CSV table of C-alpha atoms in Angstrom, one decimal:
chain,number,residue,atom,x,y,z
U,145,GLU,CA,-0.1,0.1,0.0
U,146,PRO,CA,1.4,3.4,-1.0
U,147,GLU,CA,2.4,5.6,2.0
U,148,VAL,CA,3.6,9.2,2.8
U,149,THR,CA,7.0,9.2,4.1
U,150,GLN,CA,8.9,11.8,6.2
U,151,THR,CA,12.5,12.3,7.1
U,152,PRO,CA,14.0,12.7,9.5
U,153,SER,CA,12.0,11.0,12.2
U,154,HIS,CA,13.5,13.3,14.8
U,155,GLN,CA,15.3,16.6,14.5
U,156,VAL,CA,17.1,18.5,17.2
U,157,THR,CA,18.2,21.9,16.5
U,158,GLN,CA,19.3,25.0,18.3
U,159,MET,CA,17.2,28.0,18.6
U,160,GLY,CA,17.6,30.4,15.6
U,161,GLN,CA,18.9,27.6,13.3
U,162,GLU,CA,17.2,26.9,10.0
U,163,VAL,CA,15.5,23.3,9.5
U,164,ILE,CA,14.1,21.7,6.5
U,165,LEU,CA,11.7,18.8,7.1
U,166,ARG,CA,11.2,16.4,4.2
U,167,CYS,CA,8.2,14.5,2.9
U,168,VAL,CA,7.6,12.3,0.1
U,169,PRO,CA,3.9,12.2,-0.7
U,170,ILE,CA,2.1,9.3,-2.4
U,171,SER,CA,3.3,9.5,-6.1
U,172,ASN,CA,0.0,10.4,-7.9
U,173,HIS,CA,-1.3,12.7,-5.4
U,174,LEU,CA,-1.7,16.4,-6.2
U,175,TYR,CA,-2.6,18.0,-2.9
U,176,PHE,CA,-0.1,18.4,-0.2
U,177,TYR,CA,-0.4,19.6,3.5
U,178,TRP,CA,1.7,20.3,6.7
U,179,TYR,CA,0.2,20.0,10.1
U,180,ARG,CA,1.8,20.3,13.4
U,181,GLN,CA,1.1,18.8,16.8
U,182,ILE,CA,2.6,20.2,20.0
U,183,LEU,CA,3.0,17.6,22.7
U,184,GLY,CA,-0.4,16.8,24.1
U,185,GLN,CA,-2.3,19.1,22.1
U,186,LYS,CA,-4.5,19.0,18.9
U,187,VAL,CA,-3.4,18.6,15.4
U,188,GLU,CA,-3.1,22.1,13.8
U,189,PHE,CA,-3.4,22.9,10.1
U,190,LEU,CA,-0.3,24.8,8.8
U,191,VAL,CA,-0.5,25.0,4.9
U,192,SER,CA,-2.0,23.4,1.9
U,193,PHE,CA,-0.2,23.3,-1.5
U,194,TYR,CA,-1.5,22.5,-5.0
U,195,ASN,CA,-0.2,23.2,-8.4
U,196,ASN,CA,3.2,24.5,-7.1
U,197,GLU,CA,1.6,27.1,-4.9
U,198,ILE,CA,0.2,27.6,-1.6
U,199,SER,CA,-3.6,27.2,-1.5
U,200,GLU,CA,-4.2,28.3,2.1
U,201,LYS,CA,-2.3,28.8,5.2
U,202,SER,CA,-3.0,29.4,8.8
U,203,GLU,CA,-2.1,32.0,11.2
U,204,ILE,CA,0.8,29.9,12.4
U,205,PHE,CA,2.4,29.7,9.0
U,206,ASP,CA,4.1,33.0,9.2
U,207,ASP,CA,7.2,34.5,7.3
U,208,GLN,CA,9.4,32.1,9.2
U,209,PHE,CA,7.9,29.1,7.4
U,210,SER,CA,8.0,28.3,3.7
U,211,VAL,CA,7.1,25.1,1.5
U,212,GLU,CA,8.6,23.8,-1.8
U,213,ARG,CA,8.2,21.2,-4.1
U,214,PRO,CA,11.8,21.1,-5.5
U,215,ASP,CA,11.2,18.1,-7.8
U,216,GLY,CA,8.5,15.6,-8.7
U,217,SER,CA,8.7,13.7,-5.5
U,218,ASN,CA,9.5,15.8,-2.6
U,219,PHE,CA,7.7,18.2,-0.5
U,220,THR,CA,9.5,20.3,2.0
U,221,LEU,CA,8.7,22.5,5.1
U,222,LYS,CA,11.5,25.1,5.9
U,223,ILE,CA,11.5,26.9,9.2
U,224,ARG,CA,14.1,29.7,8.7
U,225,SER,CA,14.9,30.6,12.3
U,226,THR,CA,13.4,28.2,14.8
U,227,LYS,CA,12.1,29.2,18.1
U,228,LEU,CA,11.5,27.1,21.3
U,229,GLU,CA,7.6,27.1,20.6
U,230,ASP,CA,8.2,25.4,17.2
U,231,SER,CA,9.1,22.2,19.1
U,232,ALA,CA,6.3,19.9,17.8
U,233,MET,CA,5.4,16.8,15.7
U,234,TYR,CA,5.1,18.0,12.2
U,235,PHE,CA,3.1,15.7,9.8
U,236,CYS,CA,2.9,15.8,6.1
U,237,ALA,CA,-0.2,14.7,4.4
U,238,SER,CA,-1.3,14.3,0.7
U,239,ARG,CA,-4.4,13.8,-1.1
U,240,GLY,CA,-5.4,12.4,-4.4
U,241,ASN,CA,-7.5,14.1,-7.1
U,242,GLY,CA,-10.9,12.5,-6.1
U,243,ALA,CA,-13.9,14.1,-7.4
U,244,GLY,CA,-16.5,15.7,-5.2
U,245,TRP,CA,-16.1,16.3,-1.5
U,246,ARG,CA,-14.2,13.3,-0.6
U,247,ASN,CA,-11.1,14.6,1.3
U,248,GLU,CA,-9.3,11.6,2.7
U,249,GLN,CA,-5.8,12.8,3.4
U,250,PHE,CA,-3.0,10.3,4.1
U,251,PHE,CA,-0.7,11.3,6.6
U,252,GLY,CA,3.1,10.6,7.1
U,253,PRO,CA,4.5,9.2,10.4
U,254,GLY,CA,5.6,12.6,11.4
U,255,THR,CA,9.0,14.3,12.2
U,256,ARG,CA,9.6,15.3,15.8
U,257,LEU,CA,11.2,18.7,16.1
U,258,THR,CA,12.9,19.7,19.2
U,259,VAL,CA,14.3,23.1,19.4
U,260,LEU,CA,16.9,23.8,22.3
D,1500,LEU,CA,-16.1,26.6,10.6
D,1501,ALA,CA,-18.4,24.5,12.3
D,1502,LYS,CA,-17.5,23.8,15.9
D,1503,THR,CA,-17.6,20.3,16.9
D,1504,THR,CA,-18.0,18.8,20.5
D,1505,GLN,CA,-17.3,15.3,21.6
D,1506,PRO,CA,-16.5,13.5,24.7
D,1507,ILE,CA,-12.8,13.9,26.0
D,1508,SER,CA,-12.5,10.2,26.8
D,1509,MET,CA,-14.3,6.9,26.9
D,1510,ASP,CA,-13.5,3.5,28.1
D,1511,SER,CA,-14.8,0.1,26.7
D,1512,TYR,CA,-14.2,-3.5,27.2
D,1513,GLU,CA,-12.8,-5.6,24.4
D,1514,GLY,CA,-15.5,-7.0,22.2
D,1515,GLN,CA,-18.1,-4.3,22.8
D,1516,GLU,CA,-19.5,-2.0,20.4
D,1517,VAL,CA,-18.3,1.7,21.0
D,1518,ASN,CA,-20.4,4.7,19.9
D,1519,ILE,CA,-18.7,8.0,19.9
D,1520,THR,CA,-21.2,10.9,19.3
D,1521,CYS,CA,-20.1,14.4,17.9
D,1522,SER,CA,-22.2,17.6,18.0
D,1523,HIS,CA,-22.0,20.0,15.2
D,1524,ASN,CA,-24.9,22.2,15.6
D,1525,ASN,CA,-23.5,24.9,13.2
D,1526,ILE,CA,-22.8,22.6,10.4
D,1527,ALA,CA,-23.2,24.3,6.9
D,1528,THR,CA,-24.9,22.8,3.8
D,1529,ASN,CA,-21.6,22.3,2.0
D,1530,ASP,CA,-20.0,20.7,5.2
D,1531,TYR,CA,-19.3,16.9,5.3
D,1532,ILE,CA,-18.5,14.8,8.4
D,1533,THR,CA,-15.2,13.0,8.6
D,1534,TRP,CA,-13.7,10.8,11.3
D,1535,TYR,CA,-10.0,10.2,11.9
D,1536,GLN,CA,-8.0,8.1,14.2
D,1537,GLN,CA,-4.7,8.8,15.7
D,1538,PHE,CA,-2.3,6.6,17.7
D,1539,PRO,CA,0.3,7.8,19.8
D,1540,SER,CA,3.2,9.3,18.0
D,1541,GLN,CA,1.5,8.6,14.7
D,1542,GLY,CA,-0.2,10.7,12.2
D,1543,PRO,CA,-4.0,10.6,11.8
D,1544,ARG,CA,-5.6,8.1,9.9
D,1545,PHE,CA,-8.9,8.5,7.9
D,1546,ILE,CA,-11.7,6.2,9.1
D,1547,ILE,CA,-14.9,7.3,7.5
D,1548,GLN,CA,-16.6,10.2,5.8
D,1549,GLY,CA,-20.4,11.0,5.2
D,1550,TYR,CA,-22.7,13.8,4.4
D,1551,LYS,CA,-26.1,12.3,5.6
D,1552,THR,CA,-27.9,9.0,6.7
D,1553,LYS,CA,-25.6,6.2,7.3
D,1554,VAL,CA,-22.2,5.1,5.8
D,1555,THR,CA,-20.5,1.8,6.5
D,1556,ASN,CA,-17.1,0.6,5.6
D,1557,GLU,CA,-15.0,-2.4,6.7
D,1558,VAL,CA,-13.9,-0.4,9.9
D,1559,ALA,CA,-16.8,1.5,11.1
D,1560,SER,CA,-20.2,2.9,10.4
D,1561,LEU,CA,-21.3,6.6,10.6
D,1562,PHE,CA,-24.7,7.7,11.5
D,1563,ILE,CA,-25.9,11.1,10.7
D,1564,PRO,CA,-29.5,12.1,11.6
D,1565,ALA,CA,-31.5,14.2,9.1
D,1566,ASP,CA,-30.7,17.5,10.8
D,1567,ARG,CA,-27.1,16.7,10.5
D,1568,LYS,CA,-26.3,18.4,13.9
D,1569,SER,CA,-24.7,15.4,15.2
D,1570,SER,CA,-23.2,12.2,14.1
D,1571,THR,CA,-22.1,8.9,15.7
D,1572,LEU,CA,-19.2,6.9,14.9
D,1573,SER,CA,-19.8,3.2,15.7
D,1574,LEU,CA,-17.0,0.8,16.0
D,1575,PRO,CA,-18.1,-2.9,16.2
D,1576,ARG,CA,-16.5,-5.3,18.7
D,1577,VAL,CA,-13.5,-3.1,19.6
D,1578,SER,CA,-10.0,-4.7,20.5
D,1579,LEU,CA,-7.2,-3.5,22.4
D,1580,SER,CA,-5.6,-2.1,19.3
D,1581,ASP,CA,-8.5,0.3,18.8
D,1582,THR,CA,-7.2,2.4,21.7
D,1583,ALA,CA,-6.6,5.7,20.1
D,1584,VAL,CA,-7.8,9.4,19.9
D,1585,TYR,CA,-10.9,9.8,17.5
D,1586,TYR,CA,-11.5,13.1,15.9
D,1587,CYS,CA,-14.7,14.3,14.4
D,1588,LEU,CA,-14.2,17.0,11.6
D,1589,VAL,CA,-16.7,19.0,9.9
D,1590,THR,CA,-15.6,20.9,7.0
D,1591,GLY,CA,-16.6,22.3,3.5
D,1592,SER,CA,-12.9,22.6,2.3
D,1593,ASN,CA,-10.1,20.2,2.0
D,1594,ASN,CA,-8.0,21.5,4.9
D,1595,LEU,CA,-8.6,19.6,8.1
D,1596,PHE,CA,-9.1,21.5,11.4
D,1597,PHE,CA,-8.9,19.0,14.4
D,1598,GLY,CA,-10.5,19.3,17.7
D,1599,THR,CA,-9.2,17.6,20.8
D,1600,GLY,CA,-11.0,14.4,20.0
D,1601,THR,CA,-12.2,11.4,22.2
D,1602,ARG,CA,-9.6,9.3,23.7
D,1603,LEU,CA,-10.9,5.8,23.6
D,1604,THR,CA,-9.4,3.3,26.0
D,1605,VAL,CA,-10.2,-0.5,25.4
D,1606,ILE,CA,-9.8,-2.5,28.6
D,1607,PRO,CA,-9.2,-6.3,28.3
């Protein structure tokens, strides 16, 4: 069964450093998403991406964040200057091009980001 | 965005049927109801989705009354491996906005 993969599984960084979280969505999917989950809290939407551009972003997704699809397979989330409060699990998700209102998203296993 | 309300936690014994109800009084005409499951340290996983009446798949059933102001996820004969957080989402877009979910604990 196809799945979304994410690397690394755990990233430790110093405050102020840049990090890039990588995702490989399911190969024939066209819609891509990033979510985050702070430990013990709910899953929060960050950004959606389609046709090589951002479709929608949340208030969390400020100028420190950016996304890119550098090639035909990878989808990355960059945090330019990490803050302590960026420590969270980051999930990538992808969705196919199903018609109508079906919106099953397939989530990756997550990258745990720890900012020291 | 329609607000959802569901119990914070539930316990059930193995082999029992579990019903988790979600209230969404402000659901809009374009909204559909989706349930996700999340195990610890894993990403959410789609369970089932519906618009009205009843939907059933190999994992669960979803009951939606005519007014669509609530929905009930039914898990038949739960096992220990069904221990997880279950999220009810109501959305008319393809972006998912999760609430705090219901933590289901299955007891042997």
